Tab-separated table of C-alpha atoms and ligand atoms in Angstrom:
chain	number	residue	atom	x	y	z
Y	122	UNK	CA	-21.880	-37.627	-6.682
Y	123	UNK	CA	-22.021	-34.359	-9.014
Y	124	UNK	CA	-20.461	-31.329	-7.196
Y	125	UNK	CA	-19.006	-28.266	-8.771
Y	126	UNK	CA	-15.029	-28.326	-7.799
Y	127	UNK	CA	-11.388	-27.353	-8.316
Y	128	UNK	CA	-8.069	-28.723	-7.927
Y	129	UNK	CA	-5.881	-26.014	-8.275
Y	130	UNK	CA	-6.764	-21.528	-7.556
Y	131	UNK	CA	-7.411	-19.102	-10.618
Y	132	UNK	CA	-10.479	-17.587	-12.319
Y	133	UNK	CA	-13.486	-19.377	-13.042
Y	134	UNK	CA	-11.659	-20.899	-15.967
Y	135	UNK	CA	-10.751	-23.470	-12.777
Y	136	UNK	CA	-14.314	-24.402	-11.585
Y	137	UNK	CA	-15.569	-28.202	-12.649
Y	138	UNK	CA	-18.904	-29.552	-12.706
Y	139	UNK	CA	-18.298	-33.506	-12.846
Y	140	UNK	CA	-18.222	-36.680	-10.332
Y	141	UNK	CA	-16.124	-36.513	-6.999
Y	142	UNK	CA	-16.239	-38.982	-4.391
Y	143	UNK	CA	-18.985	-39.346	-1.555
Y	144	UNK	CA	-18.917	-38.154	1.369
Y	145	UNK	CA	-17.930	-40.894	4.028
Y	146	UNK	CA	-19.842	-39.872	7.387
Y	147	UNK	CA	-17.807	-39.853	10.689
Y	148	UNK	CA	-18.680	-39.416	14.432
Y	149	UNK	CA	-21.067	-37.337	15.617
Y	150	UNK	CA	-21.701	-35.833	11.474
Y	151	UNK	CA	-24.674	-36.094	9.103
Y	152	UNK	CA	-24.836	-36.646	6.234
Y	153	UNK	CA	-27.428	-34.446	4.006
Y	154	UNK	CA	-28.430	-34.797	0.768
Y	155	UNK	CA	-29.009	-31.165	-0.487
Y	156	UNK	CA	-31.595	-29.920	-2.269
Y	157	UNK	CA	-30.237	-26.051	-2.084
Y	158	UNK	CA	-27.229	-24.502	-1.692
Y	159	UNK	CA	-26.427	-20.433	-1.913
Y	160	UNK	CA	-23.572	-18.583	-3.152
Y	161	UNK	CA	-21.910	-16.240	-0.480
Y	162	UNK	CA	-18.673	-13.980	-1.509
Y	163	UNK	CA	-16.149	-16.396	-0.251
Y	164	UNK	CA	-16.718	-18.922	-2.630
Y	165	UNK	CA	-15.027	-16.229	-4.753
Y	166	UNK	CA	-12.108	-15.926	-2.782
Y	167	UNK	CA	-11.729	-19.687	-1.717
Y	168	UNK	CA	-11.650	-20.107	-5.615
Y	169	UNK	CA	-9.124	-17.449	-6.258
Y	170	UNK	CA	-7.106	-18.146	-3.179
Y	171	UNK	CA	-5.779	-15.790	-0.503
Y	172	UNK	CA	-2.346	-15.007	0.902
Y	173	UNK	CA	-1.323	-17.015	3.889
Y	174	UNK	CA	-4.399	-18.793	3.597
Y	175	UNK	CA	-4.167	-22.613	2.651
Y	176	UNK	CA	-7.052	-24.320	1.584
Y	177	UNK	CA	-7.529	-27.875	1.456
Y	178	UNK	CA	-7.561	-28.917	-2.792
Y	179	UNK	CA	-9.363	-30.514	-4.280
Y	180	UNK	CA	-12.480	-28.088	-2.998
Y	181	UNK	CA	-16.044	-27.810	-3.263
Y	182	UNK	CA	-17.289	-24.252	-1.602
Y	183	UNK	CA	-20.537	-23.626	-0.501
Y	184	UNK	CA	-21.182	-22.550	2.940
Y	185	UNK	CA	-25.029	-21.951	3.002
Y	186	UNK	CA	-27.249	-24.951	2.379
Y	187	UNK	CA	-30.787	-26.849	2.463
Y	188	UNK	CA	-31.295	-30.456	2.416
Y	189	UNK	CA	-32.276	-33.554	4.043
Y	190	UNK	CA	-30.797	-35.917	6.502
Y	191	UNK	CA	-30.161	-39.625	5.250
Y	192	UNK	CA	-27.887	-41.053	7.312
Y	193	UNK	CA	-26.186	-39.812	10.700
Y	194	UNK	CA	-22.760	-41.031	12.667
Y	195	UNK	CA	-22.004	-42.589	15.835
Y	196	UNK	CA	-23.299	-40.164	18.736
Y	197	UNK	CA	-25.405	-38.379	17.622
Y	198	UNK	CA	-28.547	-37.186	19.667
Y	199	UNK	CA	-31.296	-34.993	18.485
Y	200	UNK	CA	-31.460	-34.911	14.514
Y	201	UNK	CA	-32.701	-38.462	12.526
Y	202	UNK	CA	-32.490	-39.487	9.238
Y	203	UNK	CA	-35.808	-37.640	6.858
Y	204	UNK	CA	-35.247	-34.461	9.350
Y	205	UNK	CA	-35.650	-31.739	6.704
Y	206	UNK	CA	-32.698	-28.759	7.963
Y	207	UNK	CA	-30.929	-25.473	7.177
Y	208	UNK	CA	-27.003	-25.464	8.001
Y	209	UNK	CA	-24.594	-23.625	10.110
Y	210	UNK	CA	-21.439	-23.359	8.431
Y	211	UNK	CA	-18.999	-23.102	11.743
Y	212	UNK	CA	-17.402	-26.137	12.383
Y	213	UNK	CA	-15.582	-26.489	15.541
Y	214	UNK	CA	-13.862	-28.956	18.316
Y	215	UNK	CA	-16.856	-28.143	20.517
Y	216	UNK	CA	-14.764	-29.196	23.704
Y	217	UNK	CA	-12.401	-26.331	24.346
Y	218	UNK	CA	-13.085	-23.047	26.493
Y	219	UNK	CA	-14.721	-21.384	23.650
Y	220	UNK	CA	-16.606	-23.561	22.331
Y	221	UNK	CA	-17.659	-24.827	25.756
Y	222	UNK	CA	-18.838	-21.271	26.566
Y	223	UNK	CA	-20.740	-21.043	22.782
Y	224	UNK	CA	-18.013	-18.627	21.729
Y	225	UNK	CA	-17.410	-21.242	19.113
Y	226	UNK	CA	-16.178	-18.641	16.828
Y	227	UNK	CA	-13.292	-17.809	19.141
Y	228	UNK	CA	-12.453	-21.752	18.806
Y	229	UNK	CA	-8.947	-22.277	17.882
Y	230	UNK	CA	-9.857	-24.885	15.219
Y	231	UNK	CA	-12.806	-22.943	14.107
Y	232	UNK	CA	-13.145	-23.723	10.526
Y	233	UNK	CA	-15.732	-22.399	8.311
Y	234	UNK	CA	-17.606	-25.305	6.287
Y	235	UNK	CA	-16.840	-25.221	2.899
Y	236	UNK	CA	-14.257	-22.300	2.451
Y	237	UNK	CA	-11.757	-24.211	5.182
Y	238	UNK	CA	-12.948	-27.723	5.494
Y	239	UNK	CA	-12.084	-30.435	2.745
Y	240	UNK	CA	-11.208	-31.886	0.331
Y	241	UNK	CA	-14.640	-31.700	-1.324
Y	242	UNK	CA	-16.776	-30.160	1.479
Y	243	UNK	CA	-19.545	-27.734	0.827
Y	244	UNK	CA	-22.697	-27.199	-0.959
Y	245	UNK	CA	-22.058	-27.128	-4.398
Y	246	UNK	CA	-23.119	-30.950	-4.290
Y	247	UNK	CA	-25.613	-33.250	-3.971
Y	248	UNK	CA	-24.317	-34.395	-1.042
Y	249	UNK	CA	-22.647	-32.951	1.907
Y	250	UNK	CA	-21.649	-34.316	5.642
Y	251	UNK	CA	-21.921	-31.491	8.804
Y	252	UNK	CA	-21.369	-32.082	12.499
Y	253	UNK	CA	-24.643	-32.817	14.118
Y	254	UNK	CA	-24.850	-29.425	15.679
Y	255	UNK	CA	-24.306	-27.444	12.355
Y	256	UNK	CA	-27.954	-28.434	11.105
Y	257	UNK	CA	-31.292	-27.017	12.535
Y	258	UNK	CA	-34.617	-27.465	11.205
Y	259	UNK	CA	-35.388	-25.899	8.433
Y	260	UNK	CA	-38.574	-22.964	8.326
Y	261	UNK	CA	-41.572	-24.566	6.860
Y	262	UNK	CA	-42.589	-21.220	5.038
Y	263	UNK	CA	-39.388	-20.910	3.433
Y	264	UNK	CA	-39.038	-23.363	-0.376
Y	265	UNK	CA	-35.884	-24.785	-0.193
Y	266	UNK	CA	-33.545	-22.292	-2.572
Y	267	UNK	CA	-34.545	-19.460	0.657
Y	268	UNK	CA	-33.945	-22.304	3.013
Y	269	UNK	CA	-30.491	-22.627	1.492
Y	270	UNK	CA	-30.109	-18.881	1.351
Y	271	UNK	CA	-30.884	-17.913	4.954
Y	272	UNK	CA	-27.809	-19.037	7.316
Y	273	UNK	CA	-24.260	-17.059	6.229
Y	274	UNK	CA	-25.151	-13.706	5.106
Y	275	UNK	CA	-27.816	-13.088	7.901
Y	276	UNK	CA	-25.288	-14.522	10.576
Y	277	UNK	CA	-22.515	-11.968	10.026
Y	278	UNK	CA	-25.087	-8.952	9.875
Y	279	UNK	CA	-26.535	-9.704	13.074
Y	280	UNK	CA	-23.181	-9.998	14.599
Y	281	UNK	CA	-22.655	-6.854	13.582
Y	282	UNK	CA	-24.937	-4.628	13.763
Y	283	UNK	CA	-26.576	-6.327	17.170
Y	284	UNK	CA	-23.262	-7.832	18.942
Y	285	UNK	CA	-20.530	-5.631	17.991
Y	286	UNK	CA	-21.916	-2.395	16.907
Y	287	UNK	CA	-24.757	-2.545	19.547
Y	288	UNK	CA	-26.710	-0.291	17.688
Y	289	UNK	CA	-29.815	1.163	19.473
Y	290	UNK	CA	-32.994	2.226	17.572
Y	291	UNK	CA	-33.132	5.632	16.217
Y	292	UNK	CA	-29.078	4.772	14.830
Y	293	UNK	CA	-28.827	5.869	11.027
Y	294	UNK	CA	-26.537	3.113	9.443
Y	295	UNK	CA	-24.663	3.517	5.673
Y	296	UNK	CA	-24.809	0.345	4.505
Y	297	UNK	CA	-21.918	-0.140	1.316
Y	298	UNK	CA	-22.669	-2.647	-1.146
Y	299	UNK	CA	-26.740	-2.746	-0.067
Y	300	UNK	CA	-27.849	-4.450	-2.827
Y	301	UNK	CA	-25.781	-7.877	-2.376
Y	302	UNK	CA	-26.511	-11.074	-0.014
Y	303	UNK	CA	-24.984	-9.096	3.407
Y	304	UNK	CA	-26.143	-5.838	2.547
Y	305	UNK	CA	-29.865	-6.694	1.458
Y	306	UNK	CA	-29.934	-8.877	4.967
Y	307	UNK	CA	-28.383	-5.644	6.300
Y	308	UNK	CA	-31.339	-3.130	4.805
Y	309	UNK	CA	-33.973	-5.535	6.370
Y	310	UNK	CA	-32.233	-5.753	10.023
Y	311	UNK	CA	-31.795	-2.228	9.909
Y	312	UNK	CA	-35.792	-2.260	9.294
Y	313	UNK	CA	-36.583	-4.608	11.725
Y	314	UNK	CA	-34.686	-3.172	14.884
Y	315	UNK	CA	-36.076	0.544	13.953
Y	316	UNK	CA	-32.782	2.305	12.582
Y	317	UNK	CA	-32.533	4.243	9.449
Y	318	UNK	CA	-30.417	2.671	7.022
Y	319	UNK	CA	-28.741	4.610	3.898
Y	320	UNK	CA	-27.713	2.466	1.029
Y	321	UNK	CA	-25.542	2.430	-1.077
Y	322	UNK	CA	-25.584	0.854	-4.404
Y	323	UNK	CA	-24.260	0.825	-8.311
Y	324	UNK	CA	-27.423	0.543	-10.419
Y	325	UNK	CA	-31.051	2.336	-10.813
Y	326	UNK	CA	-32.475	-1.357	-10.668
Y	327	UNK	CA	-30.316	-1.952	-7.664
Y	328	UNK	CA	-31.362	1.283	-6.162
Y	329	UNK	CA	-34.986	0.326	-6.342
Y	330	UNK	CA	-34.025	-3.000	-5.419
Y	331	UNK	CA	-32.605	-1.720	-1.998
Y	332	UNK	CA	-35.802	0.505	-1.396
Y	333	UNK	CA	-37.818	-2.912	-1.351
Y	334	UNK	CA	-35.603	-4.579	0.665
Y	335	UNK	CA	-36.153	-1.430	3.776
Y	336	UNK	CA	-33.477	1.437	2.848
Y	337	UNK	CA	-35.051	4.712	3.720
Y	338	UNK	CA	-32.552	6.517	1.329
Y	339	UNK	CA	-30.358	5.035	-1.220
Y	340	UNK	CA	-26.868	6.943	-2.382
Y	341	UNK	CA	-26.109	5.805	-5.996
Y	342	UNK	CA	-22.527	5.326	-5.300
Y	343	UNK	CA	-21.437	5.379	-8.935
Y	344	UNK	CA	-22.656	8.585	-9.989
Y	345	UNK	CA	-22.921	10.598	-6.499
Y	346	UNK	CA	-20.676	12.106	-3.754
Y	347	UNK	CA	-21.449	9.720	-1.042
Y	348	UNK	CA	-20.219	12.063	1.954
Y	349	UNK	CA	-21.947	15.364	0.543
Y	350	UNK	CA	-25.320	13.194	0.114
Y	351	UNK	CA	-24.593	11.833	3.653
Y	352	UNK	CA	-24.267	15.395	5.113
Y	353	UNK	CA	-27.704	16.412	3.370
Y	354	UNK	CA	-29.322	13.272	4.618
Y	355	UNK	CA	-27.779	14.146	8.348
Y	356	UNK	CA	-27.580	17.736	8.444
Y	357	UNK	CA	-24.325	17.485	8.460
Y	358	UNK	CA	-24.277	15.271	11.425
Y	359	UNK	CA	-23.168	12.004	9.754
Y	360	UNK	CA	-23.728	8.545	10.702
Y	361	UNK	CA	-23.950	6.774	13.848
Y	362	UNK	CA	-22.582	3.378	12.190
Y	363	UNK	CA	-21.101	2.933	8.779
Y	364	UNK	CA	-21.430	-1.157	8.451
Y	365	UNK	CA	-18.803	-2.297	5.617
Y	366	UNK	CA	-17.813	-5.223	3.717
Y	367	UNK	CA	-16.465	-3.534	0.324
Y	368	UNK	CA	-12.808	-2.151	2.399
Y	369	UNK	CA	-9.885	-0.337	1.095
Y	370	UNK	CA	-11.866	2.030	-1.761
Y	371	UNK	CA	-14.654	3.153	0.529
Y	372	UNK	CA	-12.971	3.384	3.789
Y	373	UNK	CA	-11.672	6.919	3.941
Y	374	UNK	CA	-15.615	7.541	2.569
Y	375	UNK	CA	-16.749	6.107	5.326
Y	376	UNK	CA	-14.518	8.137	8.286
Y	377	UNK	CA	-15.633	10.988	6.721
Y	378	UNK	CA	-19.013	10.063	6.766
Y	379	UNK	CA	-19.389	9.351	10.764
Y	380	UNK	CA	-21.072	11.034	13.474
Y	381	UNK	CA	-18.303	11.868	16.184
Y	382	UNK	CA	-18.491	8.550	18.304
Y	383	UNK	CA	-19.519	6.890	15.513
Y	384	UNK	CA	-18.412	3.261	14.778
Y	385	UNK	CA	-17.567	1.584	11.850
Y	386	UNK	CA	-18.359	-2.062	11.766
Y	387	UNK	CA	-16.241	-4.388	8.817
Y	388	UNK	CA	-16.720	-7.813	7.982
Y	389	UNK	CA	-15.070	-8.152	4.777
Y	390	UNK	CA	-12.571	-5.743	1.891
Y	391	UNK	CA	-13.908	-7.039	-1.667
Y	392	UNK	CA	-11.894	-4.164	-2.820
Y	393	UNK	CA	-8.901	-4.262	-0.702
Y	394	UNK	CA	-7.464	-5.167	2.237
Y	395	UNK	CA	-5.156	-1.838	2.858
Y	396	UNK	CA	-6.579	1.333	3.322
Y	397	UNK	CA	-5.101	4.375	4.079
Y	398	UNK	CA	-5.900	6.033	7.152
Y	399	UNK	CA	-5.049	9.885	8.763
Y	400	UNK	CA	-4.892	8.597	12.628
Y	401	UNK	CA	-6.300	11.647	13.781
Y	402	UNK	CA	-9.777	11.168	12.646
Y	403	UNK	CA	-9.711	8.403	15.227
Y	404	UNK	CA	-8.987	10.387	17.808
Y	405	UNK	CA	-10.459	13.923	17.346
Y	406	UNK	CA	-13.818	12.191	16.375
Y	407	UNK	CA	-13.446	9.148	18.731
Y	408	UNK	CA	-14.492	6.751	16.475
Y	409	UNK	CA	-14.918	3.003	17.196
Y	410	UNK	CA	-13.623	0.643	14.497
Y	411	UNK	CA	-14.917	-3.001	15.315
Y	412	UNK	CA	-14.377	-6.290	13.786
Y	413	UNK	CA	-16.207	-9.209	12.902
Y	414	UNK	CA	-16.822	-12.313	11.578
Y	415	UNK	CA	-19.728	-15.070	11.049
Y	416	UNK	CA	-21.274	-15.343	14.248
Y	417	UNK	CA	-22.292	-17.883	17.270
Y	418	UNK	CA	-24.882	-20.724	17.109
Y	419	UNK	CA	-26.720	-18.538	19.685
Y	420	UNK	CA	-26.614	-15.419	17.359
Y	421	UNK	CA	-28.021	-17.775	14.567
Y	422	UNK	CA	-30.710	-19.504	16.874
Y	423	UNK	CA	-32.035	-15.134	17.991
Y	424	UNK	CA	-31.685	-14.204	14.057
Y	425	UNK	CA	-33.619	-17.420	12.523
Y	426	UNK	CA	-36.578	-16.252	14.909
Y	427	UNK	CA	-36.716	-13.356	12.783
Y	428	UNK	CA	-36.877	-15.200	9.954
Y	429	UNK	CA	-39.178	-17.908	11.522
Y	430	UNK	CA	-41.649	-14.447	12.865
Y	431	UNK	CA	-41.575	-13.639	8.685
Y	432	UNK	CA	-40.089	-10.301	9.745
Y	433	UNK	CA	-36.993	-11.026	7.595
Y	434	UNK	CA	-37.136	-12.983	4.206
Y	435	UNK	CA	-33.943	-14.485	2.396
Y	436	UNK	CA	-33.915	-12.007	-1.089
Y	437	UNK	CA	-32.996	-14.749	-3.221
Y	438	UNK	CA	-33.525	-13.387	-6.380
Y	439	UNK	CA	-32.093	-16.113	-9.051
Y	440	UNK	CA	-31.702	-19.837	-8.846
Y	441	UNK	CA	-29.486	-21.797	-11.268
Y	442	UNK	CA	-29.103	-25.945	-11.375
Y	443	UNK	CA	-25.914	-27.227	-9.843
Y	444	UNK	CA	-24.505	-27.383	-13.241
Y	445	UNK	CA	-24.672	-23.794	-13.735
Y	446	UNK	CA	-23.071	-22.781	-10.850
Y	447	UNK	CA	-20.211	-21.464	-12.741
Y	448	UNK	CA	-22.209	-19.320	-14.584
Y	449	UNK	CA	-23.948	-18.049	-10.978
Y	450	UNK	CA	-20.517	-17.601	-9.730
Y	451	UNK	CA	-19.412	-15.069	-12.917
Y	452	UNK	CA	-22.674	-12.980	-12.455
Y	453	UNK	CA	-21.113	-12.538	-8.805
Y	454	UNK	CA	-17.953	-11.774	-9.383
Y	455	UNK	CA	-18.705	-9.141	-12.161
Y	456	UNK	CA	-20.877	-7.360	-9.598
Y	457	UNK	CA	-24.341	-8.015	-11.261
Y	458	UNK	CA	-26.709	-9.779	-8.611
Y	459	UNK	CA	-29.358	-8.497	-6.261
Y	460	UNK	CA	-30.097	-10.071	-2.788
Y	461	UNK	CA	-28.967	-13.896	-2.931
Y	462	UNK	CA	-28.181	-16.583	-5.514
Y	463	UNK	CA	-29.249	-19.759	-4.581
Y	464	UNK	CA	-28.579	-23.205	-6.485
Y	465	UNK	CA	-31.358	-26.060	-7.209
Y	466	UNK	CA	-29.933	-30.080	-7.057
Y	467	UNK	CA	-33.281	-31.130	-8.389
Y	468	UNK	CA	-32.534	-30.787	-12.072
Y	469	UNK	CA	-29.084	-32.854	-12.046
Y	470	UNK	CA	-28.544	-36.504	-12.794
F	214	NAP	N1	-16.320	-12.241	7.746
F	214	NAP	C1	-17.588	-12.535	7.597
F	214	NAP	O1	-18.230	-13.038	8.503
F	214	NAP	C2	-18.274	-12.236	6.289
F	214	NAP	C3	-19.600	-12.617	6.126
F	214	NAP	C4	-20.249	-12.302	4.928
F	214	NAP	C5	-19.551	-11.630	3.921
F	214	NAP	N2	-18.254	-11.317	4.122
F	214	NAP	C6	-17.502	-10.580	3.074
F	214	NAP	O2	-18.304	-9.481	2.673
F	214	NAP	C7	-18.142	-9.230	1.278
F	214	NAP	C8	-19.515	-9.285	0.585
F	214	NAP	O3	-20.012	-10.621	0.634
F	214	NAP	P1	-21.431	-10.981	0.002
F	214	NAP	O4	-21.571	-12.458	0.106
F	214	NAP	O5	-22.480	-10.082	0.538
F	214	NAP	O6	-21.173	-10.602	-1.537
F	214	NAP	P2	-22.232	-10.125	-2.649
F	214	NAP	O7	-23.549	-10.780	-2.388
F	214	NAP	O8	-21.563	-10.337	-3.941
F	214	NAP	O9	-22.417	-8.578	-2.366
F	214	NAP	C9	-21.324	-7.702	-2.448
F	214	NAP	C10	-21.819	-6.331	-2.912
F	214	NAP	O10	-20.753	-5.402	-2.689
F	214	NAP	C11	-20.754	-4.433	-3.729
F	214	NAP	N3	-19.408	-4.347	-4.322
F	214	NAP	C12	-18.594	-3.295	-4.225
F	214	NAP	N4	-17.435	-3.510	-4.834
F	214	NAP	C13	-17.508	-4.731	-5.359
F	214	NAP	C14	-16.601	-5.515	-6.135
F	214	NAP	N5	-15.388	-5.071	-6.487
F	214	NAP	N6	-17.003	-6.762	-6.512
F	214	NAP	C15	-18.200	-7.232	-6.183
F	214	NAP	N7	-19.101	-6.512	-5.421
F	214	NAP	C16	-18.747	-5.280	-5.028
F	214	NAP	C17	-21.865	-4.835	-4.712
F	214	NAP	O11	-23.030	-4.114	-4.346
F	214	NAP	P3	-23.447	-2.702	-5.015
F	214	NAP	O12	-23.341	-2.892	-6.486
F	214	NAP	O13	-24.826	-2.493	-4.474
F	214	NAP	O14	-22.468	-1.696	-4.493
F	214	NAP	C18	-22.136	-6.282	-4.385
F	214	NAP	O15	-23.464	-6.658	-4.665
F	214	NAP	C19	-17.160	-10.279	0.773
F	214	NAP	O16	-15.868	-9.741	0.744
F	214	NAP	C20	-17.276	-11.384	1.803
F	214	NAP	O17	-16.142	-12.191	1.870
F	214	NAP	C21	-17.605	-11.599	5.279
F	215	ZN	ZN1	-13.282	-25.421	20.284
């Protein structure tokens, strides 16, 4: 099959688009032949690699992805071969504690489908084997590139604004990095559960970008003083949750930018993994920092209803063929997309 791949980590220099082997379907999997997948940030950092994180080589990322079933394994109860689905990207031994209780997430061999699973495992390919209970039908409404683009970035900003940050309507959120796949999900939660999300962004298009997508006020990030635009927007109160993904450059931004008792919800450090931090900002302003990270099969099932109710739409903005996935992957890297990237199967041989 055509899949985009590579066999050692680096720069995009390292990405192939060529012929790896098929899938070969075992117990209680599927096997789907995609007709979307969608780009998420980790591709990024599967392909550049992370300390004291080993990935399986050769790879093929891609953890969000459309397609049909055409053939399924031993065991398997409840999907059949033409079923048209969306995936879940946790894969897990889905007999232990955890996953028993449908904390799957907690599972000790939790792996995330195509970033940890391999060799040549995720969407970036015309074909692509799950375990049965990683595929759920996909929304008629949705074509199949918003299909594609619905499961990963939603996921994690449910999790965190809903599980983790339990944030109550009425909450004013600062959203960093609003105008990409978690943050534009992020703007439209924020509508949809009646808080008052601030955005902020890099661009005038991406401003006006993050206005569509259900920011109430947008901070250009670039050009403005995030905290004293903050204070003006709060009258000086500052934020009841700052929800992050961009890390070490924005962090001290965002402590300064809480509410005493505010909480700071991170699922991700593009820029950085170590931030500095004066200890007794904690304290004195009893702030909550909370983790997190993808999110349960029973967060996905309460956020797809959302996008099932057409209250939330995936923001894909571009599509590119399979074969141009490299090119889709640059525009990522160097910061210029809007809402969600999805890829198309249908024009490859
Ligand atoms: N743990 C989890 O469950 C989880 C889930 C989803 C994502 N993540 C992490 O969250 C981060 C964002 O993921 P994503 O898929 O939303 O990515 P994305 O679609 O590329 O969006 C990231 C946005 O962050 C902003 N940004 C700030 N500094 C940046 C930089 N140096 N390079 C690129 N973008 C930068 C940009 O928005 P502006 O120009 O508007 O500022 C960009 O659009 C990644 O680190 C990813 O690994 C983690
Ligand atoms: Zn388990």
């Amino acid at each position: 099959m055509k899949a985009v791949y590579f066999e050692e980590h680096g720069t995009s220099d390292v990405l192939r688009y060529g012929d790896v082997p098929d899938p070969e379907l075992g117990p209680g999997e599927v096997l789907l032949r995609m007709e979307a997948a969608a780009l998420n940030f980790n591709d990024i950092w599967a392909r550049r690699g992370l300390p004291r994180v080993e990935l399986p080589l050769p790879h093929v990322s891609g953890t969000d992805g459309a397609g049909v079933v055409i053939d399924v394994g031993t065991g398997v109860e409840g999907v059949a071969v033409g079923d048209e689905v969306i995936t879940y990207c946790v894969n897990c031994c889905r007999k232990c504690p955890a996953c028993m209780s449908g904390e799957e997430i907690f599972c000790r061999e939790m792996k995330l489908w195509g970033f940890q699973t391999g060799p040549y495992d995720g969407s970036y390919a015309q074909y692509a084997k799950l375990q049965a209970e990683q595929v759920t039908p996909k929304p008629t409404h949705l074509s199949w590139t918003e299909a594609a683009a619905t499961t990963t970035s939603l996921l994690s900003v449910w999790r965190m604004l809903v599980t983790r940050a339990q944030v109550k309507a009425g909450n004013t959120v600062l959203v960093w990095g609003a105008s990409g796949g978690t943050g534009s999900f992020a703007l439209q939660l924020c509508r949809v559960l009646g808080l008052r999300s601030i955005a902020v962004t890099s661009t005038e298009a991406k401003a006006e970008f993050c206005r569509g997508m259900g920011a109430e006020e947008v901070i250009r990030g670039d050009c403005e003083d995030v905290h004293q635009r903050v204070r003006e927007m709060t009258r000086g109160r500052g934020v009841d949750i700052v929800f992050d993904h961009v890390g070490e450059t924005v962090w001290p931004i965002s402590i300064e930018c809480l509410a005493w008792g505010g909480k700071l919800v991170i699922c991700g450090a593009t820029e950085g993994f170590e931030p500095r931090i004066d200890l007794r900002y904690l304290w004195n302003k009893q702030l909550s920092f909370l983790g997190s990270h993808i999110g349960t099969h029973r967060e996905w099932m309460e956020c797809l209803k959302l996008v099932e109710q057409r209250k939330i739409h995936p923001p894909v903005t571009q599509t590119f063929p399979l074969s141009e996935c490299i090119a889709a992957q640059k525009l990522m890297e160097d910061r210029q997309i809007m809402g969600k990237i999805a890829i198309r199967m249908d024009s490859d041989d």
